XYZ file of C-alpha atoms in Angstrom:
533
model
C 6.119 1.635 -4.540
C 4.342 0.280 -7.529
C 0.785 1.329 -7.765
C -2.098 1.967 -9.678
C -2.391 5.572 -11.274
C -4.558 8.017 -8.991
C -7.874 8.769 -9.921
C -9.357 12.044 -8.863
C -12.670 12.354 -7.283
C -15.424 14.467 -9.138
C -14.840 17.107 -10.551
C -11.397 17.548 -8.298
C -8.111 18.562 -10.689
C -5.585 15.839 -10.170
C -3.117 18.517 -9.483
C -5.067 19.205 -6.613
C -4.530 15.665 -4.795
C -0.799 15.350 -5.535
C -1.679 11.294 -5.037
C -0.358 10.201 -8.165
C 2.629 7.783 -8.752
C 4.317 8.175 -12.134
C 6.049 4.466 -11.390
C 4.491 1.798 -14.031
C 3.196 -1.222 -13.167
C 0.328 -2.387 -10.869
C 0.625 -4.666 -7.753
C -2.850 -4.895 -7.264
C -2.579 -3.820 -3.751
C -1.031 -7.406 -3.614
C -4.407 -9.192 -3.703
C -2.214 -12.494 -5.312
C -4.204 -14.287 -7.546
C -6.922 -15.869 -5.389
C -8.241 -12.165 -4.712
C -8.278 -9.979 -7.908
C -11.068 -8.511 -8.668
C -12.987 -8.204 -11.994
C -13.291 -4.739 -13.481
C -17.142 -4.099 -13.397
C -19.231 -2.783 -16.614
C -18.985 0.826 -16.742
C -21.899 2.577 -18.690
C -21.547 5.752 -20.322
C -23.851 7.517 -18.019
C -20.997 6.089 -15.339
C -22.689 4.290 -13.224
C -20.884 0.981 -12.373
C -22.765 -1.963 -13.174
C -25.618 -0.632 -14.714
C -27.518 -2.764 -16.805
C -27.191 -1.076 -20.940
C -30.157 0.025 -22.216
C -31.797 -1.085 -25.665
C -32.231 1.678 -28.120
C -34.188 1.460 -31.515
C -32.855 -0.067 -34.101
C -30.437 -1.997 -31.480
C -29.550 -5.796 -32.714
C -31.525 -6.752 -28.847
C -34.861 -4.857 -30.074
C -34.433 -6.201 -33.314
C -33.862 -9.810 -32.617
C -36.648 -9.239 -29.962
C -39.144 -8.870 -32.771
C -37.755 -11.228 -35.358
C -38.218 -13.605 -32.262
C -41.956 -12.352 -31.598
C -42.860 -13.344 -35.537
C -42.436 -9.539 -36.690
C -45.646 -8.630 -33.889
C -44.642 -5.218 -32.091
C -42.964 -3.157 -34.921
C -42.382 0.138 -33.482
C -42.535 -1.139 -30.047
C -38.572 0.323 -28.296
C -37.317 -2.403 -25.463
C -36.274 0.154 -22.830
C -34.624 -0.097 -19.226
C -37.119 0.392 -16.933
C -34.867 1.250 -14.198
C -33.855 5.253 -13.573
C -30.852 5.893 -12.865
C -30.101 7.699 -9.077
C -30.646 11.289 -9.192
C -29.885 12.247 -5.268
C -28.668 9.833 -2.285
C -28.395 10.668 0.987
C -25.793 9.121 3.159
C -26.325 9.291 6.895
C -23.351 8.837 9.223
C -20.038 11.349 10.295
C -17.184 8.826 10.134
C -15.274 7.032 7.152
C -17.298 4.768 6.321
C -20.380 7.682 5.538
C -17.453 9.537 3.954
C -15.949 6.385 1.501
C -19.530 5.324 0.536
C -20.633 9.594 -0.260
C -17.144 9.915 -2.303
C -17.305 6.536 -4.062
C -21.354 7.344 -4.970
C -20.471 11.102 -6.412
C -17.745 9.637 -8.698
C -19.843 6.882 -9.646
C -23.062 9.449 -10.552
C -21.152 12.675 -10.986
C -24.650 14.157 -12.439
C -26.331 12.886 -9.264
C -27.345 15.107 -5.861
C -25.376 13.420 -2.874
C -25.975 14.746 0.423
C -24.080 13.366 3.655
C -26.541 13.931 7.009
C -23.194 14.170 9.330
C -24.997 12.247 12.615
C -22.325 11.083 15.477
C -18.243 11.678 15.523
C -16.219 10.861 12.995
C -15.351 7.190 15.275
C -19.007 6.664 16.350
C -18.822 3.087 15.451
C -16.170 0.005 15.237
C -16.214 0.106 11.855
C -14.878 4.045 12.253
C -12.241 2.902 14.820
C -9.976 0.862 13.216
C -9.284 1.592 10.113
C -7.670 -1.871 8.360
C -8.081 -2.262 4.524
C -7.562 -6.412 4.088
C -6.957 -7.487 0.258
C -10.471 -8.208 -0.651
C -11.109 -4.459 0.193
C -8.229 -2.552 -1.688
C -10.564 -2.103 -4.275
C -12.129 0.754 -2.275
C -9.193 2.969 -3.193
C -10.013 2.951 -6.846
C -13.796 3.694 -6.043
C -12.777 7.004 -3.934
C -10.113 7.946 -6.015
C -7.124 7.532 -3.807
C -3.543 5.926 -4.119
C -1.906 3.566 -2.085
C 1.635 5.513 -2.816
C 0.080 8.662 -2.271
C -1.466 7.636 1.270
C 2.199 5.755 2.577
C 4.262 9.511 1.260
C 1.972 11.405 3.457
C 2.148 9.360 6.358
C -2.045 8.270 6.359
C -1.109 4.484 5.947
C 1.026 1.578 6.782
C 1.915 -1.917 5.963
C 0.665 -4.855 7.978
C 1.575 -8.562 7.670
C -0.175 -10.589 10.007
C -1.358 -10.707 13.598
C 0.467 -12.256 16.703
C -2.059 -14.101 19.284
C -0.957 -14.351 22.956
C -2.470 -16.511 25.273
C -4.816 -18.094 22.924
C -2.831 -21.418 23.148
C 0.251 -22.448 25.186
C 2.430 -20.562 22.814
C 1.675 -17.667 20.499
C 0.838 -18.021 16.738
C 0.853 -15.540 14.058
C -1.391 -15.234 11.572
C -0.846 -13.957 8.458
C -3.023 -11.486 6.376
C -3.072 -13.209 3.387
C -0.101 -15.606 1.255
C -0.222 -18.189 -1.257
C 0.920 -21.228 -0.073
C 3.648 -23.462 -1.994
C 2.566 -26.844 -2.758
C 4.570 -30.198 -4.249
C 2.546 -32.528 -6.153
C -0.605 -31.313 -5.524
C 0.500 -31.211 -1.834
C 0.650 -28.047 0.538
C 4.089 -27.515 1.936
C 2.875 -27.286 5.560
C 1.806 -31.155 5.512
C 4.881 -32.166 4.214
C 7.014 -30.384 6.664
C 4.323 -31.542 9.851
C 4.753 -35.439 8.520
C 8.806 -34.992 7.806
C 9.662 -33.138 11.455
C 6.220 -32.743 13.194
C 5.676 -29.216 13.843
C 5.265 -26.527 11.268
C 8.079 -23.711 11.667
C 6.152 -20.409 10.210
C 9.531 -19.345 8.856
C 9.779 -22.027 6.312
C 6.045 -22.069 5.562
C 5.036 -18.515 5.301
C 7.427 -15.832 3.936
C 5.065 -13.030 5.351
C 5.230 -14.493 8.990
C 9.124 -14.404 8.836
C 9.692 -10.935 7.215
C 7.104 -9.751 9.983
C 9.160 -10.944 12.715
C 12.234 -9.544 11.212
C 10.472 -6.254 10.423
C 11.550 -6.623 6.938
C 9.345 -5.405 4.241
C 10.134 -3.309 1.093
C 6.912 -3.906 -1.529
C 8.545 -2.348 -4.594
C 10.933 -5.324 -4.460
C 8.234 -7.870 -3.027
C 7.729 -9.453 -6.371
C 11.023 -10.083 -7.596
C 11.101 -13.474 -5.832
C 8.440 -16.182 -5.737
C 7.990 -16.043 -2.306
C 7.704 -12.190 -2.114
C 4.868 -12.306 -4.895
C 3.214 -14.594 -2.894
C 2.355 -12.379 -0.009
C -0.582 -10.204 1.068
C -0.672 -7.419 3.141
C -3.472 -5.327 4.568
C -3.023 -1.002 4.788
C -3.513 0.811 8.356
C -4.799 4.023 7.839
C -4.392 7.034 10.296
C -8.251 7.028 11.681
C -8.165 11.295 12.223
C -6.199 11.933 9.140
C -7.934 9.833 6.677
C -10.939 10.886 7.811
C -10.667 14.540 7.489
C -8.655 13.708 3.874
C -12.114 12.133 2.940
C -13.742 14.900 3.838
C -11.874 17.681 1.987
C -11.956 15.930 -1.086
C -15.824 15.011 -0.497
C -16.379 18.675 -0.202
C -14.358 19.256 -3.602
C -15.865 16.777 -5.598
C -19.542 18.623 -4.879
C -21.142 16.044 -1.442
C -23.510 18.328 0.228
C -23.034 17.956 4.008
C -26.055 18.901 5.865
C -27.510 18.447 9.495
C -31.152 18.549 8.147
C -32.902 14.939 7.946
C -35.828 16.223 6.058
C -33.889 15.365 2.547
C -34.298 11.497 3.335
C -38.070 10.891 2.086
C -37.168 12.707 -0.978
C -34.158 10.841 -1.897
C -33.632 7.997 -4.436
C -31.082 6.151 -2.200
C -30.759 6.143 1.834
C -27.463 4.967 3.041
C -27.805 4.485 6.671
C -23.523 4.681 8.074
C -24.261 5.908 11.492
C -24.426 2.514 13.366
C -22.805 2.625 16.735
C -21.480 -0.910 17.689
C -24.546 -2.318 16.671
C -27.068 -2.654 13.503
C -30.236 -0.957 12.696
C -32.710 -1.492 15.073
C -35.802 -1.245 12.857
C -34.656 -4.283 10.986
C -34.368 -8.322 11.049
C -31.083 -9.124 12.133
C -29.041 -12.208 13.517
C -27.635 -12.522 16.827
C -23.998 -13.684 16.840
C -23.168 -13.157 20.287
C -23.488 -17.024 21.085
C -20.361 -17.133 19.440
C -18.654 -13.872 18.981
C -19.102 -12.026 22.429
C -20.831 -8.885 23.072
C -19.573 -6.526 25.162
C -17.817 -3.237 26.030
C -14.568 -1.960 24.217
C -12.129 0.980 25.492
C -9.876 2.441 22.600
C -7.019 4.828 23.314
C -4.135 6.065 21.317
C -0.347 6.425 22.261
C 2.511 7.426 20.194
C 4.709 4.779 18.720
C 7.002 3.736 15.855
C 4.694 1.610 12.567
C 5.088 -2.133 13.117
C 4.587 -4.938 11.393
C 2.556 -7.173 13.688
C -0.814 -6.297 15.742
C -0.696 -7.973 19.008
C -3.656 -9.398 20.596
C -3.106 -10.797 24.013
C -5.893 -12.847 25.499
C -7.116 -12.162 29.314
C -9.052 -13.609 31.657
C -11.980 -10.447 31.316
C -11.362 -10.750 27.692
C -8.525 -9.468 25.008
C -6.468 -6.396 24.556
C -4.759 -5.396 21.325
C -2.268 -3.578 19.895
C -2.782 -1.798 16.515
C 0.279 -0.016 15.147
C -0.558 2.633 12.935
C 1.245 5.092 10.755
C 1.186 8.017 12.903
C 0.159 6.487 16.316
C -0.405 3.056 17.988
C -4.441 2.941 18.772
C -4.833 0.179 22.000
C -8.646 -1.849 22.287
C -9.245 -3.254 25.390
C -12.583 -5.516 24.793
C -14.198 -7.097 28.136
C -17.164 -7.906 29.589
C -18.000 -5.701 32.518
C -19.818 -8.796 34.062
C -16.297 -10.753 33.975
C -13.675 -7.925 35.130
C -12.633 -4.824 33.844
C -9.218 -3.748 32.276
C -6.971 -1.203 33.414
C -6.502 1.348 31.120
C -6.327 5.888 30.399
C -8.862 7.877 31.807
C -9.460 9.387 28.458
C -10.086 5.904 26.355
C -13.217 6.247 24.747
C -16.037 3.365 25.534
C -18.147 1.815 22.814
C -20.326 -1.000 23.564
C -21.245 -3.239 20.839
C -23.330 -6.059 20.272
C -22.673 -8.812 17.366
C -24.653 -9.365 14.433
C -25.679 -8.472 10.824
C -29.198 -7.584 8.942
C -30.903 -10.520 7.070
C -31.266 -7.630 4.347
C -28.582 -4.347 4.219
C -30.527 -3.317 1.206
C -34.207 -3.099 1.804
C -36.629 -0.910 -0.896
C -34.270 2.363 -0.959
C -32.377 1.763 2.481
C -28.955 0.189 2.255
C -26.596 -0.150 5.538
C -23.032 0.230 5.719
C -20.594 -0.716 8.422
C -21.980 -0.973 11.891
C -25.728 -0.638 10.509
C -25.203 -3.820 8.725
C -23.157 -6.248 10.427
C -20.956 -6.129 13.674
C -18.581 -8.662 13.558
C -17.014 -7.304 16.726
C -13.599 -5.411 16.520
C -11.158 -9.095 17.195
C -8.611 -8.834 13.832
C -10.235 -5.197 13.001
C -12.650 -6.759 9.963
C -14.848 -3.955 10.433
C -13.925 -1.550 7.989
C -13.105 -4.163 5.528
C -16.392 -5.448 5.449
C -17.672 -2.157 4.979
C -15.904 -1.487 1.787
C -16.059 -5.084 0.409
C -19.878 -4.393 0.738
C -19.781 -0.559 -0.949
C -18.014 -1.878 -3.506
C -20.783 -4.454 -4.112
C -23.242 -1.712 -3.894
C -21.763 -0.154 -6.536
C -21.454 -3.401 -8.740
C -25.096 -3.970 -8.479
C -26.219 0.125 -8.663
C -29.468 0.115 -7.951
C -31.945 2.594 -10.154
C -34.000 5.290 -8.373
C -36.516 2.746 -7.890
C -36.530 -0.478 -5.968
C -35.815 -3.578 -8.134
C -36.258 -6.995 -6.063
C -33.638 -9.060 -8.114
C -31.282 -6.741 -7.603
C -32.259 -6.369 -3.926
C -31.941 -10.386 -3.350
C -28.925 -10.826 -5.208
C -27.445 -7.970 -3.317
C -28.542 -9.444 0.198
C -27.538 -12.784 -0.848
C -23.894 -12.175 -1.758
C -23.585 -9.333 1.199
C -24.579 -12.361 3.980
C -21.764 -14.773 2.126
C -19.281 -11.534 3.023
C -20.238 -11.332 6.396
C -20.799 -14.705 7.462
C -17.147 -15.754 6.301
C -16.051 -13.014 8.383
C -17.984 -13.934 11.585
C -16.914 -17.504 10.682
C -13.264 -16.457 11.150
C -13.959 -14.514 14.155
C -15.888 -16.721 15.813
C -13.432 -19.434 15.252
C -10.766 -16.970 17.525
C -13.642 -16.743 20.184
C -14.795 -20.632 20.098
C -11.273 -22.244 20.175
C -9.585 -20.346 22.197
C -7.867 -22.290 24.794
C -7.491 -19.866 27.821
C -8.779 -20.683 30.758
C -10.722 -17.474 31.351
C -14.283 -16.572 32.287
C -14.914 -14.621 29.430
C -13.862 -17.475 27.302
C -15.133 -20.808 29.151
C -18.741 -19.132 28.180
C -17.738 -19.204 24.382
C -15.451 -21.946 24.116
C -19.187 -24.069 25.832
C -21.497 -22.370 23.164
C -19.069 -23.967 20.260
C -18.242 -23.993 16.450
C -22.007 -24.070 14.398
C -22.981 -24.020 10.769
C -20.156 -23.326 8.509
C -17.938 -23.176 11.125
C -18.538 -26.706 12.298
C -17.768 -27.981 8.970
C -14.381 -25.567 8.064
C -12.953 -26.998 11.583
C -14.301 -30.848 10.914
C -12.750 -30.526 7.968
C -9.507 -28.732 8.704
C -9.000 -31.615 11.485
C -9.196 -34.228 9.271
C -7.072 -33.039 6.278
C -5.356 -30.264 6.982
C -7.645 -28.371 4.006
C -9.836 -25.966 3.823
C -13.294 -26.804 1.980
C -14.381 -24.682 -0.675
C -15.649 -21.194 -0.188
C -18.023 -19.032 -2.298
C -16.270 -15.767 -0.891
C -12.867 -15.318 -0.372
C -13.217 -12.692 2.441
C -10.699 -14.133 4.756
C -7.472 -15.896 3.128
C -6.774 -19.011 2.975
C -3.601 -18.646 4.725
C -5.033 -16.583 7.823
C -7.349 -19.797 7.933
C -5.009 -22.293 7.885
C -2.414 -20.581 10.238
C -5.243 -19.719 12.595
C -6.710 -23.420 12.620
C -3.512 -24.874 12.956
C -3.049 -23.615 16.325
C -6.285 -23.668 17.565
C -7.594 -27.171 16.276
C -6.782 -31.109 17.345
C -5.488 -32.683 14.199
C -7.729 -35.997 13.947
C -6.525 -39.463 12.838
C -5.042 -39.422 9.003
C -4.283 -35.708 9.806
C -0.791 -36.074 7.180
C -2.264 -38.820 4.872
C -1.485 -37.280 1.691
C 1.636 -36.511 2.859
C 2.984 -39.812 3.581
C 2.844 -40.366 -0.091
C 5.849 -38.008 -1.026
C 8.940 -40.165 -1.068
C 11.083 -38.995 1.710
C 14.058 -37.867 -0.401
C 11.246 -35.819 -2.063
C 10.278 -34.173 0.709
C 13.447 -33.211 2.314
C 14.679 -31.405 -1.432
C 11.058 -29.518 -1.036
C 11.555 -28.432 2.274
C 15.002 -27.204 2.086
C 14.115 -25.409 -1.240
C 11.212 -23.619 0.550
C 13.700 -22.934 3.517
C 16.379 -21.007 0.755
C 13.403 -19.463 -0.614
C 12.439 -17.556 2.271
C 15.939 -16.637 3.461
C 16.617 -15.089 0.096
C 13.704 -12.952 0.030
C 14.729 -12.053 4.107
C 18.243 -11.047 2.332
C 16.220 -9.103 -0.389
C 14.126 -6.956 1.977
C 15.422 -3.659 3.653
C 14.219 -3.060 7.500
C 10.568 -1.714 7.229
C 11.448 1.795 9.550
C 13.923 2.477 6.595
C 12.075 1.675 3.936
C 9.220 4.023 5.234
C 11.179 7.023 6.377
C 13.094 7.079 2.759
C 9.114 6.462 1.190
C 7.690 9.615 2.926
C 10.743 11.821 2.241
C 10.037 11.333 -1.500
């Protein structure tokens, strides 16, 4: 697998993690170009995105007073802000554990003390452990490999998601590919205008390798196609968890039970939300559109797959998740509707939908379920999580409270969230079944940026632009084109592709996709020969 060299955590020898990959080269946990991320500033003190000082006899002081007429000699510009001496990170599950490792290596020098409150899966964003694209990042932060995690059998490869019973038949959608276009055209338009349908296998490579069970990323990018294609990582929820832990405990994190510490410290992270946000905060309801309700998880062993299957019912939805060690089943319902069958020992959560109008307020910031709840339909919780540590950690704040940093930092957190609710609610609002739980949503409606995505999306088969790339264009387009009524002048562009023109682009796209099929060994395989390395 081509990865990224392993970075260790603290202080922690790199001997020690045995998560390295001597293999050159660096997919960029397939991100494709429309999700790479900038490297942020790194100061010598090592905190990430810390603003530079100005020292004396800097060209900034300098040119400060050559500016101010000569007035101020002697007079040192200096960053008011102080760097973080001690955080304390409240919460028992990943998400306390990602944001604690991440903040240690970030401020080596600094105290960091984890207050271990709840189970290691109190909340949603605990349960279901998906890393999308826009979140790989967050293995870099904690020091951890993609290679490293697939050899010991803590993750697995996921292409897209199968919906049953949303619509008359079932789509998939994929995690995230760049779509082929001819003359400015996307290929999906084309193919609806030459034959009226879209056929997933010649529009999206990841839907068809999914469905074959074919997947083999160290040869992913020797074919267009294959280079175009996303994938998110499962993680094993109790194995990942306790790795965190171990190496948080290495790299110096001070676990504690005593609360006391949290007036003293420069930096609160609250992590401990339970299905819902902090309730000492202004927050925003989203359960008009994504429903609130009551959600049953349970485990099973089973064989890694390809797919997640969510099957709509009439009390609700019921997915499976396949994992890399186990198969982890959420039934989500509303009591008032029915109830599912399921184990006597599934664990209930109950969880309400929403996010804080500000995560990061004086020296509080909230992670996971304390910020936003986006519910657990397409298992964005954890994602969001890390997309919004690793902003955290962009921004740094100093020991004291800065309010640019603190609007900037709400500002681009909300853009994060609200394209993930947007998504989500778009699942909930279009759905088609004819069920309780869904008449109730499908009557409340798309609103906001929602309304204007589908308006859109019906009248030109595009997407409009986005500030945040959160969700993928192609798990938009995929999911809109089965849930949405194309409107009049649906395939106008289209139409002007000569027809010979379109048929050569078709069938090229069609040979495309069966090479890379023919390229790609059967996923099982390619997994048990990965961990026996």
């Amino acid at each position: 697998m081509r990865a990224g060299a392993a970075v260790s955590p603290g202080a922690v020898p790199g001997a020690e993690l045995d998560f390295g990959d001597d293999r050159s080269g660096d997919h960029a946990a397939r991100l494709g170009p429309a999700h790479r991320v900038p490297v942020p500033h790194r100061s010598s003190a090592g905190d990430v995105g810390a603003i530079p000082p100005y020292r004396r006899g800097s060209r900034g002081a300098s040119d400060a007073r050559r500016r101010a007429g000569g007035r101020g000699r002697g007079v040192t510009l200096t960053n008011v802000r102080k760097p973080i001496a001690s955080a304390v990170i409240v919460g028992g599950g990943a998400v306390a554990l990602c944001a604690a490792l991440a903040l240690k290596r970030a401020l080596p020098k600094a105290e960091i003390q984890l207050v271990e409150r709840g189970n290691a899966e109190t909340g949603i964003a605990d349960s279901v452990l998906l890393v999308h694209p826009p979140a790989m990042r967050l293995l870099d932060l904690i020091g951890l490999d993609e290679a490293g995690l697939v050899r010991a059998g803590l993750a697995s490869h996921t292409l897209g998601d199968r919906f049953t019973g949303w619509t008359k038949a079932p789509f998939i959608v994929p995690v995230a590919e760049e779509e082929p276009v001819a003359m400015g055209i996307p290929i999906s338009l084309i193919e609806r205008m030459r034959t009226g349908r879209r056929d997933p296998a010649t529009g999206s490579a990841a839907i068809a390798l999914a469905e074959a069970g074919k997947f083999d990323p160290d040869s992913l990018h020797r074919t267009d196609a294959g280079d175009a294609i996303g994938y998110a990582l499962h993680l094993d929820t109790a194995g990942f968890t306790a790795l965190l832990r171990r190496f948080a405990e290495q790299a110096g994190v001070i676990f504690t039970g005593d609360t006391d510490s949290l007036a003293e410290a420069d930096l609160r992270l609250e992590c401990a939300g339970c299905g819902t946000v902090l309730q000492d905060a202004r927050s925003e309801d989203w359960g008009g559109e994504i429903s609130d309700g009551e959600m049953l998880l349970w485990d099973v062993a089973a064989a890694p797959s390809l797919l997640n299957e969510y099957a709509a019912r009439d009390w609700g939805w019921q997915s499976t998740l396949p994992g890399p060690r186990t198969t982890r089943h959420v039934a989500v319902f509303d009591p008032k509707r029915g109830v599912p069958s399921t184990p006597r020992d599934a664990r209930k959560l109950a969880f309400a939908t929403g996010r804080l109008e500000r995560p990061l307020e004086d020296r509080r910031v909230a992670l996971g379920d304390a910020a936003a709840v986006p519910g657990p339909l397409g298992g964005f919780g954890f994602t969001l999580a890390a997309m919004h540590l690793a902003l955290l950690l962009d921004f740094m704040p100093g020991s004291e409270p800065h309010p640019l940093i603190e609007r900037e930092y709400n500002r681009r957190a909300a853009l994060i969230s609200d394209e993930i609710r947007d998504f989500v609610a778009a699942l909930h609002v279009h759905s088609q079944h004819a069920g309780a739980f869904w008449k109730r949503l499908r009557k409340h409606g798309a609103v906001g940026e929602l309304m204007q995505v589908t308006r859109r999306f019906a009248r030109s088969g595009r997407l409009p632009p986005r500030e945040v790339d959160a969700i993928a264009d192609a798990s938009w387009t995929r999911a809109l084109d089965a849930l949405v009524e194309a409107g009049p002048g649906y395939d106008a562009l289209a139409l002007s592709v000569p027809l010979q023109r379109a048929d050569e682009v078709l069938e090229a796209r069609r040979n495309a996709v069966a090479k890379l099929l023919r390229s790609q060994t059967d996923y099982d395989n390619w997994l048990t020969e990965e961990r026996g390395r």
